[in-house]
Short mmCIF file of C-alpha atoms in Angstrom, two decimals:
data_model
loop_
_atom_site.label_atom_id
_atom_site.label_comp_id
_atom_site.label_asym_id
_atom_site.label_seq_id
_atom_site.Cartn_x
_atom_site.Cartn_y
_atom_site.Cartn_z
CA MET A 1 -121.65 -138.68 -74.95
CA PRO A 2 -123.77 -140.86 -72.42
CA ALA A 3 -124.81 -144.12 -73.74
CA THR A 4 -128.67 -143.24 -73.47
CA ARG A 5 -128.19 -140.07 -75.50
CA PHE A 6 -126.44 -141.57 -78.30
CA SER A 7 -128.74 -144.66 -78.81
CA ASP A 8 -131.63 -142.02 -78.89
CA LEU A 9 -129.74 -140.22 -81.44
CA VAL A 10 -129.22 -143.37 -83.55
CA ARG A 11 -133.09 -144.28 -83.07
CA GLY A 12 -134.13 -140.65 -84.49
CA MET A 13 -131.75 -140.74 -87.36
CA ARG A 14 -133.11 -144.06 -87.84
CA ASP A 15 -136.78 -142.74 -87.62
CA LEU A 16 -135.83 -139.80 -89.86
CA ARG A 17 -134.74 -142.18 -92.63
CA ILE A 18 -137.71 -144.36 -92.50
CA ALA A 19 -139.95 -141.17 -92.71
CA THR A 20 -137.86 -139.79 -95.46
CA VAL A 21 -137.78 -142.89 -97.75
CA PRO A 22 -141.52 -142.95 -98.79
CA VAL A 23 -141.45 -139.22 -99.50
CA LEU A 24 -138.69 -139.72 -101.89
CA LEU A 25 -140.26 -142.77 -103.43
CA MET A 26 -143.45 -140.32 -103.88
CA ALA A 27 -141.46 -137.81 -105.46
CA LEU A 28 -139.82 -140.22 -108.08
CA LEU A 29 -143.12 -141.70 -109.01
CA ALA A 30 -144.49 -138.17 -109.51
CA GLY A 31 -141.52 -136.98 -111.51
CA GLY A 32 -141.48 -140.39 -113.41
CA ILE A 33 -145.53 -140.21 -114.23
CA TYR A 34 -145.12 -136.31 -115.23
CA THR A 35 -142.22 -137.28 -117.41
CA PHE A 36 -143.64 -140.29 -119.22
CA VAL A 37 -147.09 -138.02 -119.88
CA ALA A 38 -145.11 -135.33 -121.12
CA VAL A 39 -143.16 -137.14 -123.42
CA ALA A 40 -146.09 -139.19 -124.53
CA ASN A 41 -148.13 -135.97 -125.32
CA ASP A 42 -145.22 -134.49 -127.37
CA VAL A 43 -144.92 -137.78 -129.04
CA SER A 44 -148.61 -137.75 -130.12
CA GLU A 45 -148.38 -134.49 -131.20
CA ASN A 46 -145.02 -135.00 -133.01
CA GLU A 47 -143.17 -132.32 -131.15
CA LEU A 48 -140.15 -134.41 -130.43
CA GLN A 49 -139.39 -135.42 -134.09
CA ARG A 50 -136.34 -133.00 -134.43
CA PHE A 51 -134.82 -134.27 -131.27
CA ASP A 52 -135.17 -137.63 -132.13
CA ASN A 53 -133.82 -137.63 -135.47
CA GLY A 54 -130.84 -135.44 -134.22
CA LEU A 55 -129.78 -137.78 -131.42
CA LEU A 56 -130.15 -141.04 -133.72
CA LEU A 57 -128.07 -139.62 -136.48
CA LEU A 58 -125.57 -138.52 -133.87
CA PHE A 59 -124.70 -142.02 -133.41
CA ARG A 60 -124.28 -142.77 -137.27
CA GLN A 61 -121.10 -141.92 -139.63
CA PRO A 62 -121.75 -138.73 -141.43
CA GLY A 63 -123.36 -139.65 -144.60
CA ASP A 64 -123.90 -143.41 -144.03
CA VAL A 65 -126.90 -144.08 -141.59
CA SER A 66 -126.22 -147.65 -141.65
CA ALA A 67 -122.72 -147.52 -140.04
CA PRO A 68 -122.64 -146.70 -136.17
CA ILE A 69 -120.04 -144.27 -134.88
CA GLY A 70 -116.72 -146.17 -133.44
CA PRO A 71 -115.10 -149.54 -134.35
CA SER A 72 -116.77 -152.67 -134.90
CA TRP A 73 -116.23 -153.90 -131.59
CA VAL A 74 -118.04 -150.97 -129.98
CA ALA A 75 -121.09 -151.76 -131.85
CA GLN A 76 -120.66 -155.87 -131.11
CA SER A 77 -120.39 -154.49 -127.25
CA VAL A 78 -123.51 -152.65 -127.46
CA VAL A 79 -125.33 -155.51 -128.76
CA GLU A 80 -124.16 -157.58 -125.92
CA ILE A 81 -125.25 -154.73 -123.07
CA THR A 82 -128.80 -154.35 -124.74
CA THR A 83 -129.06 -158.01 -123.89
CA LEU A 84 -129.26 -157.12 -120.20
CA GLY A 85 -132.48 -155.53 -120.73
CA GLY A 86 -133.88 -158.39 -122.86
CA TYR A 87 -136.38 -160.96 -121.76
CA PRO A 88 -134.37 -163.76 -121.88
CA VAL A 89 -131.68 -162.20 -119.22
CA LEU A 90 -134.34 -160.72 -117.18
CA VAL A 91 -136.66 -163.88 -116.83
CA THR A 92 -133.23 -165.41 -115.89
CA LEU A 93 -132.17 -163.22 -113.42
CA VAL A 94 -135.49 -163.06 -111.99
CA THR A 95 -136.39 -166.72 -111.77
CA ALA A 96 -132.72 -167.32 -110.19
CA ILE A 97 -133.38 -164.63 -107.51
CA ALA A 98 -137.02 -165.68 -106.87
CA GLY A 99 -135.80 -169.39 -106.41
CA PHE A 100 -133.41 -168.31 -103.90
CA LEU A 101 -135.76 -166.26 -102.14
CA LEU A 102 -138.22 -169.19 -101.85
CA VAL A 103 -135.63 -171.81 -100.59
CA TYR A 104 -134.72 -169.46 -98.06
CA ARG A 105 -138.34 -169.05 -97.13
CA LYS A 106 -138.68 -165.29 -97.96
CA PHE A 107 -141.90 -165.63 -99.73
CA GLY A 108 -143.06 -162.23 -99.39
CA PRO A 109 -140.15 -160.57 -100.98
CA ALA A 110 -140.39 -163.34 -103.78
CA ILE A 111 -143.89 -162.61 -104.38
CA PHE A 112 -143.54 -158.82 -104.32
CA MET A 113 -140.45 -158.91 -106.75
CA VAL A 114 -142.51 -161.35 -109.14
CA ALA A 115 -145.81 -159.48 -108.89
CA ALA A 116 -144.04 -156.17 -109.73
CA ILE A 117 -142.11 -157.33 -112.52
CA VAL A 118 -144.78 -159.19 -114.39
CA SER A 119 -147.22 -156.03 -113.92
CA GLY A 120 -144.69 -153.92 -115.08
CA THR A 121 -144.22 -156.01 -118.08
CA GLY A 122 -148.17 -156.27 -118.90
CA VAL A 123 -148.14 -152.07 -118.55
CA SER A 124 -145.50 -151.77 -121.18
CA HIS A 125 -147.08 -153.98 -123.52
CA LEU A 126 -150.28 -152.44 -123.13
CA LEU A 127 -148.75 -148.91 -123.57
CA LYS A 128 -147.17 -150.16 -126.84
CA ILE A 129 -150.19 -151.37 -128.11
CA VAL A 130 -152.16 -148.08 -127.24
CA TYR A 131 -149.59 -145.87 -129.12
CA ASP A 132 -148.65 -148.32 -131.79
CA ARG A 133 -145.51 -146.17 -132.72
CA PRO A 134 -143.44 -147.25 -135.53
CA ARG A 135 -139.76 -147.95 -135.24
CA PRO A 136 -137.30 -145.48 -136.60
CA ASP A 137 -137.05 -145.49 -140.32
CA ILE A 138 -134.20 -142.76 -140.67
CA VAL A 139 -131.19 -145.43 -139.56
CA ASP A 140 -130.80 -148.87 -139.99
CA HIS A 141 -131.86 -151.33 -137.31
CA LEU A 142 -128.57 -153.12 -136.19
CA VAL A 143 -130.72 -155.79 -134.26
CA ALA A 144 -134.15 -157.46 -135.01
CA THR A 145 -137.22 -156.08 -133.47
CA HIS A 146 -140.68 -157.31 -133.34
CA THR A 147 -143.19 -155.05 -131.18
CA ALA A 148 -144.09 -151.21 -131.44
CA SER A 149 -141.68 -148.59 -130.55
CA PHE A 150 -143.27 -146.50 -127.74
CA PRO A 151 -142.28 -146.84 -124.76
CA SER A 152 -139.05 -149.07 -124.99
CA GLY A 153 -139.70 -152.10 -123.35
CA HIS A 154 -135.81 -152.70 -122.77
CA ALA A 155 -135.63 -149.34 -121.30
CA THR A 156 -138.81 -149.93 -119.15
CA MET A 157 -137.94 -153.31 -117.79
CA SER A 158 -134.37 -152.87 -117.04
CA ALA A 159 -135.59 -149.92 -114.66
CA VAL A 160 -138.20 -151.91 -113.02
CA VAL A 161 -135.99 -155.12 -112.77
CA TYR A 162 -132.73 -153.68 -111.73
CA LEU A 163 -134.45 -150.58 -109.30
CA THR A 164 -136.76 -153.27 -107.85
CA LEU A 165 -133.76 -155.49 -107.10
CA ALA A 166 -131.89 -152.67 -105.64
CA THR A 167 -134.57 -151.83 -103.27
CA MET A 168 -134.64 -155.37 -102.12
CA ILE A 169 -130.79 -155.57 -101.42
CA VAL A 170 -130.87 -152.06 -99.80
CA ARG A 171 -133.16 -153.53 -96.92
CA LEU A 172 -130.79 -156.27 -96.03
CA VAL A 173 -127.81 -153.71 -95.29
CA ASP A 174 -127.23 -150.66 -93.06
CA ASP A 175 -124.09 -149.45 -94.60
CA VAL A 176 -124.92 -146.24 -96.48
CA ALA A 177 -121.70 -146.65 -98.80
CA VAL A 178 -123.33 -150.10 -99.73
CA ARG A 179 -126.71 -149.01 -100.46
CA ILE A 180 -125.66 -145.74 -102.49
CA TYR A 181 -123.28 -148.52 -104.40
CA VAL A 182 -126.29 -150.70 -105.33
CA ILE A 183 -128.69 -147.94 -106.16
CA LEU A 184 -126.16 -146.36 -108.53
CA MET A 185 -125.37 -149.50 -110.26
CA ALA A 186 -129.08 -150.38 -110.82
CA VAL A 187 -129.19 -146.95 -112.32
CA LEU A 188 -126.03 -147.29 -114.44
CA LEU A 189 -127.47 -150.66 -115.92
CA THR A 190 -130.88 -149.12 -116.71
CA PHE A 191 -129.22 -146.05 -118.33
CA MET A 192 -126.67 -148.63 -120.22
CA VAL A 193 -129.52 -150.47 -121.80
CA GLY A 194 -131.80 -147.62 -122.87
CA MET A 195 -128.75 -146.10 -124.48
CA SER A 196 -127.97 -149.15 -126.44
CA ARG A 197 -131.21 -149.04 -127.76
CA ILE A 198 -130.62 -145.45 -129.29
CA TYR A 199 -127.08 -146.42 -130.66
CA LEU A 200 -128.59 -149.66 -132.08
CA GLY A 201 -130.98 -147.55 -133.93
CA VAL A 202 -134.12 -149.62 -132.78
CA HIS A 203 -135.92 -146.79 -130.56
CA TRP A 204 -136.36 -143.36 -130.89
CA PRO A 205 -134.73 -141.15 -127.86
CA SER A 206 -138.02 -140.32 -126.55
CA ASP A 207 -139.11 -143.89 -126.40
CA VAL A 208 -136.41 -144.67 -124.25
CA ILE A 209 -136.98 -141.44 -122.04
CA ALA A 210 -140.57 -142.59 -121.43
CA GLY A 211 -139.30 -146.06 -120.76
CA TRP A 212 -137.03 -144.86 -118.09
CA ALA A 213 -139.63 -142.66 -116.50
CA LEU A 214 -142.24 -145.48 -116.44
CA GLY A 215 -139.90 -148.16 -115.22
CA THR A 216 -138.96 -145.76 -112.32
CA ALA A 217 -142.26 -145.00 -111.38
CA TRP A 218 -143.57 -148.68 -111.55
CA ALA A 219 -140.51 -149.56 -109.18
CA CYS A 220 -141.54 -146.92 -106.88
CA LEU A 221 -145.10 -147.49 -106.93
CA SER A 222 -144.65 -151.35 -106.17
CA TRP A 223 -142.18 -150.47 -103.05
CA LEU A 224 -144.81 -147.90 -101.87
CA ALA A 225 -147.54 -150.71 -101.86
CA VAL A 226 -145.51 -153.10 -99.94
CA THR A 227 -144.56 -150.30 -97.49
CA ALA A 228 -148.21 -149.60 -96.96
CA LEU A 229 -149.29 -153.04 -96.46
CA ARG A 230 -146.52 -153.77 -93.89
CA ALA A 231 -147.56 -150.61 -92.09
CA LEU A 232 -151.13 -151.91 -92.32
CA ARG A 233 -150.15 -155.41 -91.20
CA ALA A 234 -148.14 -153.86 -88.17
CA ARG A 235 -150.88 -151.82 -86.72
CA GLY A 236 -153.27 -154.93 -87.26
#
């Protein structure tokens, strides 16, 4: 194949990828919003109580709602996993990466990351106040809690933080395998944090599902906003 034809093919694939990403982000955004609204409506009408109760009890010993399934080291491991979605870990992580970006003079990505995460935190807290759903009362809580239940703040913020960081990293590499690995790791961390909240008995499963949906939608919305701003700047 002539060099010119090969370069045209590579350029065409790159243009297709650039055009496809916003479409995928829009699809994820729409799916996340739809899922959150659907779950929120069902929660308000108490239509998910049977599902929530059944899944919570699935993680407890039969006849003893105070004892989680598995040996004691499993429960301790889950407690440590859940901290990956807690504010101390997330704030430390975001601060460290923002500091690195500022030292590296990447002011745009630093501002984007902090703005997306801070605004996502605000929305999560606001929705907790609006819905004011009590924490689960059918099983014992294995860790302390201080806010309302819906949506799960850990599930929401782990999705916002890890997916936002993943989208920043994938822009720095061209290797498809590396990009897939980074995205999968972000999804895996988000999934583990959400499931830990159910295992520990501090969230209804529907809280976690809504948190995942909200966090994913917010990360996609933030990235679409940055993409639009860059397109406007390029035209100007």
